[in-house]
Short mmCIF file of C-alpha atoms in Angstrom, two decimals:
data_model
loop_
_atom_site.label_atom_id
_atom_site.label_comp_id
_atom_site.label_asym_id
_atom_site.label_seq_id
_atom_site.Cartn_x
_atom_site.Cartn_y
_atom_site.Cartn_z
CA MET A 1 19.29 -17.50 15.22
CA ARG A 2 19.91 -14.34 17.34
CA LEU A 3 21.08 -11.34 15.19
CA ARG A 4 22.81 -8.31 16.73
CA ASP A 5 23.33 -6.15 13.67
CA LEU A 6 20.06 -6.69 11.64
CA SER A 7 19.67 -3.47 9.54
CA GLY A 8 16.69 -2.32 7.63
CA ASP A 9 13.22 -1.14 8.39
CA LEU A 10 11.29 -3.21 10.67
CA TYR A 11 7.79 -4.31 9.32
CA ALA A 12 4.83 -6.19 10.91
CA PRO A 13 3.39 -7.64 7.74
CA ALA A 14 0.87 -10.17 9.59
CA PRO A 15 -0.13 -10.69 13.12
CA GLY A 16 2.56 -12.40 15.12
CA SER A 17 5.28 -11.68 12.59
CA LEU A 18 8.06 -9.20 12.34
CA LEU A 19 10.00 -8.82 9.05
CA ARG A 20 13.37 -7.09 8.01
CA VAL A 21 15.14 -7.16 4.76
CA LEU A 22 18.92 -7.19 4.32
CA GLU A 23 20.79 -6.23 1.15
CA LYS A 24 23.61 -8.53 -0.02
CA ASP A 25 25.55 -9.07 -3.42
CA ASN A 26 24.74 -12.25 -5.26
CA ASP A 27 28.44 -12.84 -5.97
CA ASP A 28 27.69 -13.71 -9.61
CA PRO A 29 30.90 -15.12 -11.21
CA SER A 30 29.72 -13.92 -14.64
CA GLY A 31 30.53 -10.37 -13.75
CA ASN A 32 26.89 -9.20 -13.55
CA PRO A 33 26.39 -8.53 -9.87
CA LYS A 34 22.76 -8.17 -8.49
CA LEU A 35 21.90 -6.53 -5.21
CA LEU A 36 19.58 -9.17 -3.47
CA HIS A 37 17.03 -8.26 -0.75
CA VAL A 38 16.96 -11.15 1.64
CA PRO A 39 14.07 -11.27 4.09
CA TRP A 40 14.40 -12.37 7.67
CA VAL A 41 11.44 -13.19 9.94
CA SER A 42 10.88 -13.24 13.71
CA ARG A 43 7.93 -15.01 15.47
CA ASP A 44 8.92 -14.11 19.07
CA GLY A 45 8.75 -10.37 18.94
CA GLY A 46 12.52 -9.90 17.50
CA ARG A 47 14.35 -12.14 19.97
CA THR A 48 15.39 -14.68 17.31
CA TRP A 49 15.19 -14.55 13.48
CA ALA A 50 15.19 -16.93 10.56
CA GLU A 51 16.24 -16.19 7.05
CA VAL A 52 13.24 -16.74 4.58
CA ARG A 53 14.39 -19.38 2.01
CA ALA A 54 12.93 -19.19 -1.53
CA GLU A 55 11.63 -22.61 -2.67
CA LYS A 56 11.30 -24.11 -5.94
CA GLY A 57 8.03 -24.48 -7.72
CA THR A 58 4.78 -22.71 -6.62
CA VAL A 59 2.22 -22.79 -3.91
CA PRO A 60 -1.50 -22.88 -4.33
CA GLU A 61 -2.23 -20.10 -1.59
CA VAL A 62 -0.52 -18.12 1.16
CA PRO A 63 -0.49 -20.14 4.30
CA ALA A 64 -2.42 -19.20 7.37
CA GLY A 65 -0.39 -16.25 9.14
CA GLY A 66 1.41 -15.50 5.90
CA TRP A 67 1.48 -12.56 3.53
CA LEU A 68 2.14 -11.58 0.05
CA GLN A 69 5.27 -9.76 -1.36
CA CYS A 70 6.88 -9.21 -4.71
CA ALA A 71 9.92 -11.44 -5.71
CA ASP A 72 13.14 -9.76 -6.20
CA PRO A 73 13.09 -8.50 -9.89
CA TRP A 74 16.02 -8.89 -12.13
CA ARG A 75 15.39 -5.60 -13.97
CA LEU A 76 13.83 -2.44 -12.50
CA ASP A 77 10.88 -2.38 -14.94
CA ASP A 78 9.99 -6.18 -14.58
CA PRO A 79 6.39 -6.77 -13.20
CA CYS A 80 5.83 -7.94 -9.81
CA VAL A 81 5.64 -11.80 -9.15
CA LEU A 82 3.66 -12.33 -6.16
CA ILE A 83 5.10 -14.87 -3.52
CA GLY A 84 3.55 -16.36 -0.65
CA VAL A 85 5.62 -16.07 2.47
CA ASP A 86 5.27 -18.75 5.19
CA PRO A 87 6.63 -17.12 8.38
CA VAL A 88 6.30 -20.38 10.46
CA ASN A 89 8.64 -22.41 8.33
CA ALA A 90 10.43 -19.44 7.02
CA ARG A 91 9.77 -20.29 3.27
CA SER A 92 8.45 -18.52 0.34
CA ALA A 93 7.30 -19.37 -3.27
CA PRO A 94 5.43 -17.83 -6.12
CA LEU A 95 1.61 -18.14 -6.18
CA ALA A 96 0.32 -20.63 -8.69
CA THR A 97 -2.27 -18.25 -9.70
CA GLN A 98 -1.36 -14.72 -10.46
CA PRO A 99 -3.66 -11.92 -11.21
CA ASP A 100 -4.38 -11.59 -14.92
CA PHE A 101 -2.42 -8.22 -15.43
CA PHE A 102 0.98 -6.75 -14.90
CA VAL A 103 1.26 -6.50 -11.18
CA ASN A 104 2.53 -3.38 -9.48
CA GLY A 105 2.45 -4.79 -6.02
CA PRO A 106 0.43 -5.64 -2.96
CA VAL A 107 -1.68 -3.12 -1.06
CA ASP A 108 -1.22 -2.60 2.66
CA VAL A 109 -4.55 -3.95 3.65
CA PRO A 110 -4.78 -6.01 6.86
CA THR A 111 -4.41 -9.70 6.04
CA THR A 112 -7.99 -10.15 7.73
CA GLY A 113 -9.20 -8.31 4.70
CA GLY A 114 -7.87 -10.64 2.06
CA PHE A 115 -5.09 -9.78 -0.34
CA TRP A 116 -5.25 -6.78 -2.55
CA VAL A 117 -2.78 -5.89 -5.42
CA THR A 118 -2.69 -3.13 -8.11
CA GLY A 119 -1.27 -3.03 -11.65
CA ARG A 120 -2.21 -2.51 -15.31
CA GLU A 121 -3.90 -4.61 -18.00
CA ARG A 122 -1.68 -6.75 -20.23
CA ASP A 123 -3.08 -5.70 -23.56
CA GLY A 124 -5.24 -2.85 -25.05
CA GLU A 125 -4.62 0.43 -23.31
CA HIS A 126 -2.82 -0.98 -20.23
CA ARG A 127 -5.27 0.72 -18.01
CA PRO A 128 -5.00 0.51 -14.18
CA ALA A 129 -6.45 -2.38 -12.41
CA ILE A 130 -7.20 -3.79 -9.03
CA ALA A 131 -7.39 -7.67 -7.98
CA VAL A 132 -8.57 -8.91 -4.60
CA SER A 133 -8.34 -12.49 -3.35
CA ARG A 134 -10.52 -13.75 -0.42
CA ASP A 135 -9.08 -17.22 -0.44
CA GLY A 136 -5.47 -16.87 0.18
CA GLY A 137 -4.51 -16.13 -3.53
CA ARG A 138 -6.10 -19.08 -5.07
CA THR A 139 -8.51 -17.05 -7.06
CA TRP A 140 -8.67 -13.20 -7.88
CA ALA A 141 -11.55 -10.71 -8.65
CA THR A 142 -10.07 -8.31 -11.14
CA HIS A 143 -11.37 -4.99 -11.96
CA VAL A 144 -10.00 -2.94 -14.97
CA PHE A 145 -10.94 0.77 -14.84
CA THR A 146 -12.37 1.49 -18.24
CA ARG A 147 -12.82 4.87 -20.16
CA ALA A 148 -16.44 4.84 -19.09
CA GLU A 149 -15.30 5.09 -15.55
CA THR A 150 -12.34 7.31 -15.79
CA GLY A 151 -13.11 9.57 -18.73
CA GLU A 152 -11.42 9.96 -22.07
CA ALA A 153 -7.93 10.51 -20.85
CA PRO A 154 -5.38 8.07 -22.57
CA SER A 155 -3.78 5.35 -20.33
CA SER A 156 -0.57 7.08 -20.43
CA MET A 157 -1.88 9.82 -18.27
CA PHE A 158 -2.65 7.69 -15.45
CA THR A 159 -0.31 6.89 -12.46
CA PHE A 160 -1.01 3.75 -10.49
CA VAL A 161 -4.25 3.61 -8.66
CA ARG A 162 -3.96 3.89 -4.76
CA PRO A 163 -6.55 1.76 -2.90
CA ALA A 164 -7.26 1.43 0.89
CA SER A 165 -9.53 -0.82 3.02
CA VAL A 166 -9.48 -1.97 6.44
CA ASP A 167 -12.11 -4.79 6.34
CA GLY A 168 -11.45 -5.91 2.82
CA VAL A 169 -15.07 -5.29 1.73
CA THR A 170 -15.60 -1.46 1.68
CA GLY A 171 -12.66 0.44 0.21
CA TYR A 172 -11.59 3.60 -1.71
CA ALA A 173 -9.10 4.04 -4.52
CA ILE A 174 -7.43 7.28 -5.38
CA MET A 175 -6.30 7.47 -9.25
CA PRO A 176 -4.10 10.63 -9.85
CA VAL A 177 -4.45 11.62 -13.55
CA GLU A 178 -2.21 13.88 -15.52
CA ASP A 179 -4.10 16.76 -17.11
CA PRO A 180 -1.98 18.74 -19.40
CA SER A 181 -4.79 21.20 -20.01
CA ASP A 182 -4.66 22.22 -16.35
CA THR A 183 -1.68 24.56 -15.96
CA THR A 184 -3.06 27.45 -13.86
CA GLY A 185 -2.88 26.07 -10.49
CA THR A 186 -6.24 27.47 -9.57
CA GLY A 187 -9.35 25.96 -7.93
CA PRO A 188 -8.70 23.04 -5.60
CA THR A 189 -5.24 22.55 -6.95
CA SER A 190 -2.06 24.62 -6.49
CA ALA A 191 0.90 25.58 -8.36
CA ALA A 192 2.76 22.38 -7.24
CA THR A 193 0.00 20.09 -8.43
CA ALA A 194 -1.30 21.86 -11.58
CA GLY A 195 -1.60 19.49 -14.49
CA MET A 196 -3.01 16.68 -12.21
CA GLN A 197 -6.57 15.80 -11.41
CA THR A 198 -7.78 13.23 -8.67
CA LEU A 199 -10.33 10.55 -9.38
CA VAL A 200 -11.73 8.61 -6.58
CA PHE A 201 -13.78 5.27 -6.64
CA ARG A 202 -15.54 3.28 -3.93
CA THR A 203 -16.18 -0.34 -3.64
CA VAL A 204 -18.60 -1.98 -1.09
CA ASP A 205 -18.15 -5.60 -2.47
CA ALA A 206 -14.62 -6.54 -1.94
CA GLY A 207 -13.37 -4.87 -5.18
CA LYS A 208 -15.48 -6.54 -7.62
CA THR A 209 -17.18 -3.19 -8.69
CA TRP A 210 -16.11 0.33 -8.26
CA GLN A 211 -18.20 3.51 -8.27
CA ARG A 212 -16.89 6.87 -9.17
CA VAL A 213 -17.26 9.25 -6.21
CA HIS A 214 -15.86 12.72 -5.17
CA PRO A 215 -17.88 14.73 -7.74
CA ARG A 216 -17.27 18.08 -5.96
CA GLN A 217 -13.47 17.74 -6.16
CA THR A 218 -12.88 19.10 -2.62
CA LEU A 219 -9.63 17.39 -2.12
CA PRO A 220 -6.89 20.14 -2.17
CA ARG A 221 -4.05 17.80 -3.25
CA ARG A 222 -3.96 16.05 -6.55
CA TYR A 223 -0.98 13.81 -6.36
CA TYR A 224 -1.00 10.82 -4.18
CA GLN A 225 1.26 7.81 -3.46
CA ASP A 226 0.69 4.44 -1.85
CA GLY A 227 -0.27 4.77 1.80
CA ASP A 228 -1.54 8.44 1.47
CA SER A 229 -5.14 7.39 2.53
CA TYR A 230 -6.90 4.77 4.81
CA VAL A 231 -10.31 3.88 5.96
CA ALA A 232 -11.20 4.61 9.46
CA ALA A 233 -13.21 2.49 11.81
CA ASP A 234 -16.49 4.32 11.18
CA GLY A 235 -16.02 3.76 7.43
CA SER A 236 -14.82 7.41 6.64
CA HIS A 237 -12.18 7.78 3.84
CA VAL A 238 -9.17 9.75 5.63
CA VAL A 239 -6.73 11.37 3.04
CA LEU A 240 -3.37 12.97 3.57
CA ALA A 241 -3.89 16.46 2.07
CA SER A 242 -0.36 17.78 2.27
CA ASN A 243 3.12 16.14 1.40
CA ASP A 244 5.29 18.23 4.04
CA PRO A 245 4.93 18.79 7.76
CA PRO A 246 2.84 19.98 9.42
CA PHE A 247 0.48 17.37 7.79
CA ARG A 248 -3.08 18.07 7.14
CA TRP A 249 -5.86 15.62 6.72
CA TYR A 250 -9.13 15.54 4.91
CA ALA A 251 -11.94 12.92 5.35
CA SER A 252 -15.29 11.91 3.73
CA ASP A 253 -18.11 10.44 5.80
CA ASP A 254 -20.71 10.61 3.06
CA GLY A 255 -19.22 7.91 0.86
CA GLY A 256 -16.64 9.97 -0.97
CA ASN A 257 -19.27 12.68 -2.18
CA SER A 258 -17.22 15.45 -0.37
CA TYR A 259 -14.14 15.74 1.75
CA ARG A 260 -13.56 18.19 4.57
CA PRO A 261 -10.57 19.04 6.93
CA VAL A 262 -10.24 16.86 9.99
CA SER A 263 -8.22 17.71 13.18
CA GLN A 264 -6.96 14.30 14.16
CA PRO A 265 -6.87 15.20 17.83
CA GLY A 266 -3.68 13.77 19.56
CA LEU A 267 -1.74 13.03 16.29
CA GLY A 268 1.62 14.67 15.70
CA THR A 269 2.47 17.01 13.01
CA SER A 270 5.78 15.44 11.74
CA LEU A 271 5.12 11.87 11.16
CA LEU A 272 7.65 9.38 9.97
CA HIS A 273 6.94 7.36 6.73
CA LYS A 274 6.82 3.85 8.01
CA ASN A 275 5.81 0.59 6.07
CA GLY A 276 4.94 2.92 3.07
CA ALA A 277 2.62 5.18 5.09
CA ARG A 278 2.19 7.80 7.62
CA VAL A 279 -0.55 5.97 9.18
CA ILE A 280 -0.33 2.19 9.48
CA VAL A 281 -3.43 0.16 9.60
CA ALA A 282 -2.39 -2.92 11.43
CA GLY A 283 -5.89 -4.44 11.53
CA PRO A 284 -9.45 -3.40 12.60
CA GLY A 285 -9.16 -1.11 15.63
CA ALA A 286 -5.41 -0.86 15.45
CA TYR A 287 -4.12 2.18 13.88
CA LEU A 288 -0.43 3.29 14.42
CA ALA A 289 1.92 6.28 13.55
CA PHE A 290 5.35 7.29 14.55
CA ASP A 291 7.65 10.48 14.88
CA ASP A 292 11.09 10.76 16.19
CA GLY A 293 10.20 10.22 19.80
CA ALA A 294 6.75 8.68 20.05
CA LEU A 295 4.29 6.11 19.10
CA TYR A 296 0.64 7.19 18.26
CA GLN A 297 -2.18 4.63 18.65
CA SER A 298 -5.86 4.89 17.83
CA ALA A 299 -8.76 2.57 17.91
CA ASP A 300 -10.79 4.51 15.33
CA GLY A 301 -8.13 6.16 13.16
CA LEU A 302 -9.48 9.63 14.13
CA ARG A 303 -8.53 10.12 17.85
CA TRP A 304 -4.98 9.25 19.03
CA THR A 305 -2.96 8.59 22.13
CA ARG A 306 0.50 9.53 22.17
CA THR A 307 3.31 7.37 23.90
CA VAL A 308 7.04 8.61 24.19
CA ILE A 309 9.46 6.04 23.08
CA ARG A 310 12.50 6.11 25.37
CA PRO A 311 15.80 5.05 23.73
CA SER A 312 17.23 1.83 25.35
#
C-alpha cells in the first residue's frame, strides 16, 4: 500500500525496515475511547507500507530481521509488555517469555547486539534492573542492582537505569539517583542538578554482571535520559554533558574510571532528538545524527561528516 500522508516520526528499528506510528481512536462504543498507536512498516525504503497487525497468542522469539517494542498500554502506569515485530509478514505478538521484572521498555541497542530492556524488580525494593537476550527473546539474563552495588539510597530515590552498548557485550549504564542531602549545587554538579548524583556501571559479559565505575565523579551533569550516551567504536563511553545547545560531550576511554571533554569534530551543535537520542547507533560502524538541515555520519562515533539535506 502506498501512503501519501503518513505522519509521525520515522524510525529504522532494524536493518532493512522503516517504521512509522499513526494515532487513531479505537471507536469504543462503551464511551471509553482510547488513543491507539498503529505501526506501519516499509521494507522498500518507504515506497510502500503495510499496517502491522497484532496477532492473538504469543511467539517464542523475535523473528529474523524483527525487533522488540512495547504493546500499547491501556493505562499510563501499566508496565511494558514486550512484543516481537515481524516486518516481513507485518505481524506482531507478545513474547512468550518476558523478563522477570516490571519492564520499562527496550533499549536502543543495535539488533546485532541482542535485545536489552530495563525495568524494576517486582517484589522487595523494586530496584532498577536490566535484562539481555542473545537468542531473540527466548531466554533472558537479568541483573537487579543491589544495595551493595548502588549504596544505601532507598529505591524511591532511583530513576530508571540508562544503558548503552554497540556490540551487545560491552556496555555502560548510567543511573541517576536523587540525593536530598546535596542542595548546594557545588562540585561536579550545578544548581540545575543539585539533589542528584550519577552512578555509572560497566559490563563486559552482555549484561550478566555489572561493575561500579566512575569513582572520580567527573561527569558535569547528573540527570540523564534514555539515549544520552552511547559506546563508540573504540569502546569508549560517550556521554551528553549538556541538555541544551550548544551540546557538550564527555567520554571515558579508561573503562569508566574518568570522563573528559571530547570535541566531536564535524558534529553540529544543535542536534535534533531522533529515535530517542541525539546520536543514533544504527549498528557497528554506523553512527547518525541530524539537525534541521543536515545529516551527520560517523564510522567511529567520534569524527563526523556532514551532508546537507536539500528539501524535495
